Coordinates of C-alpha atoms in Angstrom, one line a residue:
X1 CA -213.4 -76.8 -243.2
X2 CA -211.0 -78.1 -240.5
X3 CA -212.0 -78.9 -236.9
X4 CA -209.9 -77.6 -233.9
X5 CA -208.8 -80.0 -231.2
X6 CA -208.6 -79.1 -227.5
X7 CA -205.8 -80.4 -225.2
X8 CA -205.9 -80.6 -221.4
X9 CA -208.6 -80.3 -218.9
X10 CA -211.6 -78.0 -219.1
X11 CA -210.6 -76.2 -215.8
X12 CA -207.5 -74.1 -215.2
X13 CA -206.9 -75.6 -211.7
X14 CA -206.9 -79.1 -210.4
X15 CA -210.2 -80.2 -209.1
X16 CA -210.2 -81.3 -205.4
X17 CA -213.0 -83.4 -204.1
X18 CA -213.5 -82.8 -200.4
X19 CA -215.8 -84.9 -198.1
X20 CA -216.8 -82.7 -195.2
X21 CA -217.0 -84.5 -191.8
X22 CA -220.4 -84.6 -190.2
X23 CA -221.0 -82.4 -187.1
X24 CA -220.3 -84.0 -183.7
X25 CA -223.3 -85.7 -182.2
X26 CA -222.8 -84.0 -178.8
X27 CA -221.6 -80.6 -177.4
X28 CA -217.8 -80.1 -177.9
X29 CA -217.5 -79.1 -174.2
X30 CA -217.9 -82.7 -173.2
X31 CA -214.8 -83.8 -175.1
X32 CA -211.9 -85.0 -173.0
X33 CA -208.9 -83.1 -174.3
X34 CA -205.6 -84.1 -172.6
X35 CA -204.0 -81.1 -171.0
X36 CA -200.4 -81.2 -169.8
X37 CA -199.1 -78.4 -167.5
X38 CA -195.6 -79.6 -168.0
X39 CA -195.6 -77.9 -171.5
X40 CA -195.7 -74.5 -169.8
X41 CA -193.8 -74.8 -166.5
X42 CA -191.6 -77.4 -164.7
X43 CA -193.0 -78.0 -161.2
X44 CA -190.6 -77.9 -158.3
X45 CA -191.8 -78.3 -154.7
X46 CA -190.1 -76.5 -151.9
X47 CA -189.2 -77.6 -148.4
X48 CA -192.4 -76.0 -147.1
X49 CA -194.5 -78.4 -149.1
X50 CA -192.5 -81.3 -147.7
X51 CA -192.8 -80.2 -144.1
X52 CA -196.5 -79.5 -144.3
X53 CA -198.5 -82.4 -142.7
X54 CA -201.6 -83.4 -144.5
X55 CA -204.5 -85.0 -142.5
X56 CA -205.2 -88.6 -143.4
X57 CA -208.9 -89.2 -142.6
X58 CA -209.4 -92.9 -141.8
X59 CA -211.5 -94.8 -139.4
X60 CA -210.2 -95.4 -135.9
X61 CA -209.5 -99.1 -136.1
X62 CA -208.4 -99.1 -139.8
X63 CA -210.8 -101.8 -140.6
X64 CA -209.4 -104.1 -137.9
X65 CA -211.5 -103.9 -134.8
X66 CA -209.5 -104.9 -131.7
X67 CA -211.1 -106.0 -128.4
X68 CA -209.2 -104.2 -125.7
X69 CA -210.2 -106.7 -123.1
X70 CA -208.3 -109.5 -124.8
X71 CA -204.9 -107.8 -125.4
X72 CA -203.2 -110.6 -123.5
X73 CA -203.9 -113.0 -126.3
X74 CA -200.9 -111.6 -128.2
X75 CA -198.5 -112.2 -125.4
X76 CA -199.6 -115.8 -124.6
X77 CA -197.2 -118.5 -125.5
X78 CA -198.0 -121.7 -127.3
X79 CA -200.3 -123.7 -125.1
X80 CA -199.7 -127.3 -124.2
X81 CA -201.4 -129.8 -126.5
X82 CA -204.7 -131.3 -125.4
X83 CA -203.9 -134.9 -124.3
X84 CA -207.5 -136.0 -124.9
X85 CA -207.3 -135.0 -128.6
X86 CA -207.0 -138.0 -130.9
X87 CA -204.4 -138.0 -133.7
X88 CA -205.5 -138.8 -137.2
X89 CA -203.7 -141.9 -138.5
X90 CA -202.8 -140.0 -141.7
X91 CA -200.9 -137.4 -139.6
X92 CA -198.7 -139.8 -137.8
X93 CA -196.1 -139.6 -140.5
X94 CA -195.6 -136.0 -139.7
X95 CA -194.3 -136.9 -136.2
X96 CA -191.4 -139.0 -137.5
X97 CA -188.0 -137.3 -137.3
X98 CA -186.3 -136.7 -140.6
X99 CA -183.2 -138.9 -141.2
X100 CA -179.8 -137.4 -140.9
X101 CA -178.3 -136.0 -144.1
X102 CA -175.3 -138.1 -144.9
X103 CA -172.8 -140.0 -142.7
X104 CA -171.6 -138.2 -139.6
X105 CA -174.3 -135.5 -139.8
X106 CA -174.6 -135.5 -136.0
X107 CA -173.3 -132.2 -134.8
X108 CA -170.8 -131.9 -132.0
X109 CA -171.5 -129.9 -128.8
X110 CA -171.0 -126.2 -129.5
X111 CA -168.4 -124.8 -127.2
X112 CA -167.2 -121.3 -128.1
X113 CA -165.0 -120.7 -125.1
X114 CA -161.3 -120.5 -125.8
X115 CA -161.9 -120.4 -129.5
X116 CA -160.1 -118.1 -131.9
X117 CA -161.8 -114.8 -132.4
X118 CA -161.7 -115.1 -136.2
X119 CA -164.0 -118.1 -136.1
X120 CA -166.5 -117.1 -133.5
X121 CA -168.6 -114.6 -135.5
X122 CA -169.0 -116.9 -138.5
X123 CA -169.7 -120.1 -136.6
X124 CA -172.2 -118.7 -134.1
X125 CA -174.4 -117.4 -136.9
X126 CA -174.1 -120.5 -139.1
X127 CA -174.1 -123.6 -136.9
X128 CA -174.7 -122.8 -133.3
X129 CA -177.3 -125.1 -131.8
X130 CA -179.8 -123.3 -129.7
X131 CA -179.9 -124.2 -126.0
X132 CA -176.5 -126.1 -126.1
X133 CA -174.1 -123.2 -126.0
X134 CA -171.9 -122.6 -122.9
X135 CA -173.5 -119.2 -122.4
X136 CA -176.8 -120.9 -121.5
X137 CA -175.2 -122.0 -118.2
X138 CA -174.4 -118.4 -117.3
X139 CA -177.4 -116.1 -118.0
X140 CA -179.9 -117.9 -120.3
X141 CA -180.3 -120.8 -117.9
X142 CA -181.4 -118.5 -115.2
X143 CA -184.5 -117.7 -117.2
X144 CA -184.9 -121.2 -118.7
X145 CA -188.2 -122.8 -117.6
X146 CA -189.8 -119.5 -116.8
X147 CA -193.0 -118.8 -118.7
X148 CA -192.7 -115.0 -118.6
X149 CA -189.5 -113.0 -118.8
X150 CA -189.5 -109.7 -116.8
X151 CA -188.2 -107.0 -119.1
X152 CA -188.4 -104.2 -116.5
X153 CA -185.3 -102.5 -115.1
X154 CA -185.5 -104.5 -111.8
X155 CA -186.0 -107.8 -113.7
X156 CA -183.0 -107.1 -115.9
X157 CA -180.8 -106.3 -112.9
X158 CA -181.9 -109.5 -111.2
X159 CA -181.1 -111.4 -114.4
X160 CA -177.6 -109.9 -114.5
X161 CA -177.1 -110.7 -110.8
X162 CA -177.8 -114.4 -111.6
X163 CA -175.1 -114.4 -114.2
X164 CA -172.6 -113.4 -111.6
X165 CA -173.8 -116.2 -109.4
X166 CA -173.2 -118.7 -112.3
X167 CA -169.8 -117.2 -112.9
X168 CA -168.8 -117.7 -109.3
X169 CA -169.6 -121.4 -109.5
X170 CA -166.6 -123.3 -107.8
X171 CA -167.0 -126.1 -110.4
X172 CA -166.8 -123.7 -113.3
X173 CA -163.2 -124.7 -114.2
X174 CA -164.1 -128.3 -114.5
X175 CA -167.1 -127.6 -116.7
X176 CA -165.1 -125.6 -119.3
X177 CA -164.1 -127.6 -122.4
X178 CA -161.8 -126.8 -125.3
X179 CA -163.6 -126.8 -128.6
X180 CA -160.9 -128.8 -130.4
X181 CA -158.7 -130.6 -127.9
X182 CA -160.7 -132.1 -124.9
X183 CA -157.4 -132.9 -123.1
X184 CA -156.6 -129.2 -122.6
X185 CA -157.9 -127.9 -119.2
X186 CA -158.3 -124.2 -118.2
X187 CA -155.7 -122.9 -115.7
X188 CA -157.0 -119.4 -114.9
X189 CA -160.1 -117.3 -115.4
X190 CA -159.5 -113.6 -116.0
X191 CA -162.4 -111.3 -115.1
X192 CA -163.4 -108.7 -117.7
X193 CA -165.0 -105.3 -116.9
X194 CA -165.8 -102.2 -118.8
X195 CA -163.2 -99.4 -118.6
X196 CA -165.3 -96.5 -117.2
X197 CA -162.3 -94.1 -117.4
X198 CA -162.2 -94.5 -121.2
X199 CA -165.8 -95.2 -122.1
X200 CA -166.5 -91.5 -122.8
X201 CA -163.8 -91.4 -125.5
X202 CA -164.3 -92.5 -129.1
X203 CA -162.0 -95.3 -130.4
X204 CA -161.4 -96.1 -134.1
X205 CA -159.8 -99.3 -135.5
X206 CA -157.3 -98.6 -138.3
X207 CA -156.5 -101.2 -140.9
X208 CA -153.3 -100.5 -143.0
X209 CA -152.4 -102.0 -146.3
X210 CA -148.9 -102.5 -144.9
X211 CA -146.8 -101.8 -141.8
X212 CA -146.9 -98.0 -141.5
X213 CA -143.4 -97.6 -140.1
X214 CA -141.0 -97.9 -143.1
X215 CA -138.0 -98.5 -140.8
X216 CA -139.5 -101.7 -139.5
X217 CA -139.3 -104.6 -142.1
X218 CA -140.5 -107.4 -139.8
X219 CA -142.9 -106.6 -137.0
X220 CA -142.2 -109.8 -135.1
X221 CA -138.5 -109.2 -135.0
X222 CA -138.7 -105.4 -134.3
X223 CA -137.3 -103.9 -131.1
X224 CA -139.3 -102.2 -128.4
X225 CA -138.1 -98.8 -129.6
X226 CA -139.4 -99.4 -133.1
X227 CA -142.8 -100.5 -131.7
X228 CA -142.8 -97.4 -129.4
X229 CA -142.7 -95.2 -132.5
X230 CA -145.5 -97.1 -134.2
X231 CA -147.8 -97.2 -131.2
X232 CA -147.4 -93.4 -130.7
X233 CA -148.0 -92.4 -134.3
X234 CA -150.5 -89.7 -135.3
X235 CA -153.0 -89.5 -138.1
X236 CA -153.8 -85.9 -139.0
X237 CA -156.8 -85.1 -141.3
X238 CA -155.8 -83.1 -144.3
X239 CA -157.7 -81.4 -147.2
X240 CA -156.7 -80.2 -150.6
X241 CA -157.3 -76.4 -150.6
X242 CA -157.8 -76.4 -154.4
X243 CA -160.2 -79.4 -154.3
X244 CA -162.2 -79.5 -151.0
X245 CA -163.6 -82.9 -151.9
X246 CA -160.1 -84.5 -151.7
X247 CA -159.5 -85.5 -148.1
X248 CA -156.8 -87.8 -146.7
X249 CA -154.8 -88.6 -143.6
X250 CA -151.2 -87.6 -143.0
X251 CA -149.2 -90.2 -141.0
X252 CA -146.6 -88.8 -138.6
X253 CA -144.0 -90.7 -136.5
X254 CA -142.1 -89.4 -133.5
X255 CA -138.4 -88.6 -133.9
X256 CA -135.7 -90.5 -132.1
X257 CA -135.5 -87.9 -129.3
X258 CA -139.3 -87.9 -128.9
X259 CA -139.3 -91.7 -128.8
X260 CA -136.9 -91.6 -125.8
X261 CA -139.1 -89.0 -124.1
X262 CA -142.2 -91.2 -124.7
X263 CA -140.5 -94.2 -123.1
X264 CA -139.7 -92.1 -120.0
X265 CA -143.2 -90.7 -119.9
X266 CA -144.6 -94.1 -119.2
X267 CA -142.5 -94.2 -116.0
X268 CA -143.8 -90.7 -115.0
X269 CA -140.4 -89.2 -115.3
X270 CA -141.5 -86.1 -117.4
X271 CA -143.7 -83.2 -116.8
X272 CA -146.9 -82.4 -118.8
X273 CA -145.3 -79.4 -120.5
X274 CA -142.8 -81.6 -122.4
X275 CA -143.1 -81.3 -126.1
X276 CA -142.6 -84.1 -128.7
X277 CA -141.5 -83.7 -132.3
X278 CA -143.1 -85.7 -135.1
X279 CA -142.1 -86.1 -138.7
X280 CA -144.3 -86.7 -141.7
X281 CA -144.0 -90.1 -143.3
X282 CA -146.7 -90.6 -145.9
X283 CA -150.3 -89.9 -146.8
X284 CA -153.2 -92.3 -146.7
X285 CA -156.6 -92.4 -148.3
X286 CA -159.3 -93.8 -146.0
X287 CA -162.7 -95.4 -146.0
X288 CA -164.8 -95.0 -142.9
X289 CA -167.0 -97.9 -141.8
X290 CA -169.3 -97.1 -138.8
X291 CA -169.7 -99.8 -136.2
X292 CA -172.9 -100.6 -134.3
X293 CA -172.8 -99.9 -130.6
X294 CA -171.0 -102.6 -128.6
X295 CA -170.6 -105.0 -131.6
X296 CA -166.8 -104.6 -131.7
X297 CA -164.8 -104.2 -128.6
X298 CA -161.1 -103.6 -127.8
X299 CA -160.0 -105.8 -124.9
X300 CA -156.7 -105.3 -123.1
X301 CA -155.1 -106.8 -120.0
X302 CA -154.2 -104.4 -117.1
X303 CA -151.5 -104.5 -114.6
X304 CA -153.9 -106.0 -112.0
X305 CA -154.4 -109.1 -114.3
X306 CA -158.0 -107.9 -115.0
X307 CA -159.2 -107.4 -118.6
X308 CA -161.0 -104.3 -119.6
X309 CA -162.9 -103.4 -122.7
X310 CA -164.0 -100.3 -124.6
X311 CA -166.3 -100.1 -127.6
X312 CA -165.0 -99.3 -131.1
X313 CA -167.1 -96.6 -132.7
X314 CA -165.8 -96.8 -136.3
X315 CA -163.3 -98.6 -138.5
X316 CA -160.9 -97.0 -141.0
X317 CA -159.4 -98.8 -144.0
X318 CA -156.2 -97.0 -144.9
X319 CA -154.4 -97.3 -148.3
X320 CA -151.3 -95.5 -149.4
X321 CA -152.1 -92.4 -151.4
X322 CA -150.7 -92.4 -154.9
X323 CA -148.7 -89.4 -156.1
X324 CA -150.3 -87.3 -158.8
X325 CA -148.5 -86.1 -161.9
X326 CA -147.0 -82.6 -161.5
X327 CA -148.7 -81.4 -164.7
X328 CA -152.3 -81.7 -163.6
X329 CA -151.9 -81.1 -159.9
X330 CA -151.6 -77.7 -158.3
X331 CA -148.9 -77.6 -155.6
X332 CA -149.9 -76.6 -152.0
X333 CA -148.1 -76.6 -148.7
X334 CA -148.5 -79.5 -146.2
X335 CA -147.1 -79.7 -142.7
X336 CA -144.1 -81.9 -142.5
X337 CA -143.4 -81.5 -138.7
X338 CA -145.6 -81.5 -135.7
X339 CA -144.9 -80.5 -132.1
X340 CA -147.2 -82.2 -129.6
X341 CA -147.7 -81.3 -125.9
X342 CA -149.8 -83.3 -123.5
X343 CA -152.1 -81.6 -121.0
X344 CA -155.0 -82.5 -118.7
X345 CA -158.6 -82.1 -119.9
X346 CA -160.3 -78.8 -119.1
X347 CA -163.7 -78.4 -117.5
X348 CA -165.6 -78.3 -120.8
X349 CA -163.9 -81.6 -121.9
X350 CA -164.6 -83.2 -118.5
X351 CA -168.3 -82.3 -118.8
X352 CA -168.4 -83.8 -122.3
X353 CA -166.9 -87.0 -121.0
X354 CA -169.5 -87.1 -118.1
X355 CA -172.3 -86.7 -120.6
X356 CA -171.0 -89.6 -122.6
X357 CA -170.7 -91.7 -119.5
X358 CA -174.3 -90.9 -118.5
X359 CA -175.5 -92.5 -121.7
X360 CA -173.7 -95.7 -120.8
X361 CA -173.5 -95.9 -117.0
X362 CA -176.8 -95.3 -115.2
X363 CA -175.5 -94.7 -111.7
X364 CA -172.9 -92.1 -112.8
X365 CA -171.8 -89.7 -110.1
X366 CA -170.0 -86.6 -111.1
X367 CA -166.6 -87.5 -109.7
X368 CA -163.7 -85.3 -110.5
X369 CA -161.8 -86.7 -113.5
X370 CA -158.0 -86.7 -113.3

């Protein structure tokens, strides 16, 4: 009698051994489950939230109690050393002056008068010795030695008046020295004043990458007629109608007939209704650089041998605009001729100039502007 053999496992399915986790030792409500609201909505705050002021509750002195009866302690200057105090022998080495760095390290007397303007701004901030400049003899010396400086309006006016007294010194010519050649002596002093007739207008300094007039090859050898065209040029702001972000300046020069009219206009031989024709020359891309108030000035000499100045509000760096390919650019019309007519300012423009003068000149009287 034969015996039958069994093959495989005794169960039809695979046996899975599972180890059940023990129950949590505390209530599931105490578990810290991270919740992120960004999964459901993206938060965007409006301008109302930004403009809403939220109270910040702090203590009155912010943890720094200040005694109101001793506020003058912050304005006191360095007191004189106590002569009765004894110096420690170990600290005497601190009073020895350090040796000069290298041979000839002794600096010369700083004299910025009659110096070239391209060197003034860099040398004043780099190597100007305090208290030795020539300006100290004009205004700073008036307050030198005073323990307290009066910053009130009356005190500032008195300080300015003292500068005029120093400028009217009869020995001023002999005190001035050339910074490079001590043998050169000053011959004449030209007074400089603000030009109140033009202070209300805005002036911009333009820097070209080349001489703008194509008919003038050499500026130094050009005639007066050529310079008359360049000095009476016009920059007209332009914008691409197909691309509002593309802005540039169109450069116009007067025609030959307009140049002759402009030369006669300086001699008051023409009426105000005379028109001047201008022709388009080229386009410029520009980069505007704002200037801080009264940091850059335009100085010019008048017919009365008195220098006047006006502040420059901004500076333009102009570069010739490159022509685009005809395939990708859409054509549009641009003005090629201008007709300019000069006129006197109206009442609204006069009032705008008066408002600008009031910000600069305190004692501004509403005089009629011509």
